Amino acid sequence: DTAVSQTPKYLVTQMGNDKSIKCEQNLGHDTMYWYKQDSKKFLKIMFSYNNKELIINETVPNRFSPKSPDKAHLNLHINSLELGDSAVYFCASSQEERWTFFGQGTRLTVV
Amino acid sequence: QKEVEQDPGPLSVPEGAIVSLNCTYSNSAFQYFMWYRQYSRKGPELLMYTYSSGNKEDGRFTAQVDKSSKYISLFIRDSQPSDSATYLCAMRAGGYQKVTFGTGTKLQVIP
């Protein structure tokens, strides 16, 4: 009964490819997020959706496009992958102003 | 200057020691303060959370927030080898504001 689940856990792909990461939460939360954690372990927000509406869009290349089909799902699609996109991507969710819960992460390696 | 400053460590302590982890911040709008624990290759796990100033205790863990000094702390009593992880402080303002993370402090508890 994982609260925030994302797939795949590991993703190795070549430069220039397009890939997607899926996220689902079963907590009934109304807000979902994508975070990126770099090699130095720094976590930085990329996007936030509240009830399927984009509310936070940090300075992220437009090759990254989030999609929220419903409030329990937030997927991340990445076009034309670059070496610098290699990182761990975390999906997260929260309810209103309360505490944020994270998934286990997707380790993306671009070769 | 970063919004949230945290000493990256690493911090090594003997088993049974009291551990003190700290963060400073510059944004006076922050109201919600969290500590996450992240084991290697896992997602951040919410450990402690507090709203505004004050102390909160949960078992061996105590979180303190001093908004006047813009300083938060996490104390771990009777530290155990299983506490070895990276500890991330995090904070947010009210509403649907993003969570801003510190860079994390890597803790090692030596048996």
Tab-separated table of C-alpha atoms in Angstrom, chain B residues 1-108:
chain	number	residue	atom	x	y	z
B	1	GLN	CA	22.870	33.664	-0.423
B	2	LYS	CA	20.788	30.484	-0.465
B	3	GLU	CA	17.348	30.641	1.116
B	4	VAL	CA	18.200	27.668	3.326
B	5	GLU	CA	21.696	26.895	4.558
B	6	GLN	CA	22.692	23.521	5.964
B	7	ASP	CA	26.128	22.131	6.711
B	8	PRO	CA	26.620	19.136	4.402
B	9	GLY	CA	28.897	17.309	6.849
B	10	PRO	CA	29.705	14.455	6.923
B	11	LEU	CA	29.119	14.184	10.629
B	12	SER	CA	30.454	11.098	12.406
B	13	VAL	CA	29.439	10.299	15.970
B	14	PRO	CA	29.777	7.258	18.233
B	15	GLU	CA	26.699	5.212	19.004
B	16	GLY	CA	24.751	6.677	21.922
B	17	ALA	CA	25.835	10.268	21.274
B	18	ILE	CA	23.455	13.209	21.058
B	19	VAL	CA	23.364	14.581	17.538
B	20	SER	CA	22.532	18.173	16.708
B	21	LEU	CA	21.619	19.101	13.138
B	22	ASN	CA	20.900	22.694	12.165
B	23	CYS	CA	19.644	24.926	9.383
B	24	THR	CA	19.423	28.658	8.964
B	25	TYR	CA	17.142	30.441	6.562
B	26	SER	CA	16.585	33.910	5.202
B	27	ASN	CA	12.900	33.963	4.160
B	28	SER	CA	10.808	35.275	7.043
B	29	ALA	CA	7.635	34.011	5.300
B	30	PHE	CA	8.498	30.391	6.110
B	31	GLN	CA	5.984	28.957	8.579
B	32	TYR	CA	6.173	25.191	8.171
B	33	PHE	CA	9.371	23.412	9.065
B	34	MET	CA	10.214	19.810	8.348
B	35	TRP	CA	13.023	17.353	8.739
B	36	TYR	CA	13.418	14.507	6.301
B	37	ARG	CA	15.662	11.464	6.582
B	38	GLN	CA	16.992	9.976	3.380
B	39	TYR	CA	18.729	6.633	3.264
B	40	SER	CA	20.986	5.870	0.341
B	41	ARG	CA	19.025	5.258	-2.864
B	42	LYS	CA	15.694	5.921	-1.161
B	43	GLY	CA	13.204	8.769	-1.171
B	44	PRO	CA	13.143	11.392	1.600
B	45	GLU	CA	11.076	10.208	4.549
B	46	LEU	CA	9.231	12.780	6.647
B	47	LEU	CA	10.661	12.591	10.151
B	48	MET	CA	9.480	15.628	12.072
B	49	TYR	CA	7.401	18.674	11.340
B	50	THR	CA	6.562	21.842	13.238
B	51	TYR	CA	4.476	24.898	12.558
B	52	SER	CA	5.941	28.277	13.521
B	53	SER	CA	8.250	28.559	16.540
B	54	GLY	CA	8.570	26.032	19.331
B	55	ASN	CA	9.686	22.521	20.155
B	56	LYS	CA	8.318	19.155	19.195
B	57	GLU	CA	9.427	15.824	20.569
B	58	ASP	CA	8.880	12.359	19.129
B	59	GLY	CA	10.748	9.523	20.791
B	60	ARG	CA	14.468	10.147	20.438
B	61	PHE	CA	13.922	13.097	18.110
B	62	THR	CA	13.341	16.736	19.058
B	63	ALA	CA	12.754	19.509	16.546
B	64	GLN	CA	13.207	23.148	17.511
B	65	VAL	CA	12.276	26.250	15.577
B	66	ASP	CA	13.411	29.743	16.482
B	67	LYS	CA	11.790	32.096	13.989
B	68	SER	CA	13.329	35.189	15.561
B	69	SER	CA	16.791	33.832	14.743
B	70	LYS	CA	15.663	32.026	11.570
B	71	TYR	CA	17.243	28.874	12.928
B	72	ILE	CA	15.947	25.324	13.196
B	73	SER	CA	17.449	22.269	14.829
B	74	LEU	CA	16.946	18.536	15.031
B	75	PHE	CA	18.306	16.661	18.029
B	76	ILE	CA	18.730	12.905	18.065
B	77	ARG	CA	19.262	11.333	21.464
B	78	ASP	CA	20.932	7.949	22.007
B	79	SER	CA	21.921	7.805	18.351
B	80	GLN	CA	21.923	4.390	16.697
B	81	PRO	CA	23.767	3.037	13.633
B	82	SER	CA	20.360	2.838	11.949
B	83	ASP	CA	20.185	6.651	12.184
B	84	SER	CA	23.019	6.858	9.640
B	85	ALA	CA	21.478	8.728	6.722
B	86	THR	CA	21.294	12.157	5.146
B	87	TYR	CA	19.051	14.581	7.030
B	88	LEU	CA	17.361	17.319	5.048
B	89	CYS	CA	15.713	20.329	6.557
B	90	ALA	CA	12.814	21.752	4.571
B	91	MET	CA	10.479	24.679	4.950
B	92	ARG	CA	7.664	26.477	3.222
B	93	ALA	CA	5.503	29.535	3.485
B	94	GLY	CA	1.723	29.271	3.690
B	95	GLY	CA	-0.620	28.430	0.858
B	96	TYR	CA	0.522	26.353	-2.092
B	97	GLN	CA	4.091	27.470	-1.821
B	98	LYS	CA	6.955	25.221	-2.749
B	99	VAL	CA	9.012	23.426	-0.160
B	100	THR	CA	12.596	24.655	-0.074
B	101	PHE	CA	15.196	22.156	1.042
B	102	GLY	CA	18.587	22.472	2.636
B	103	THR	CA	21.437	20.609	1.004
B	104	GLY	CA	21.304	17.839	3.618
B	105	THR	CA	23.723	16.708	6.328
B	106	LYS	CA	25.179	13.251	6.010
B	107	LEU	CA	25.275	11.542	9.415
B	108	GLN	CA	27.202	8.407	10.282
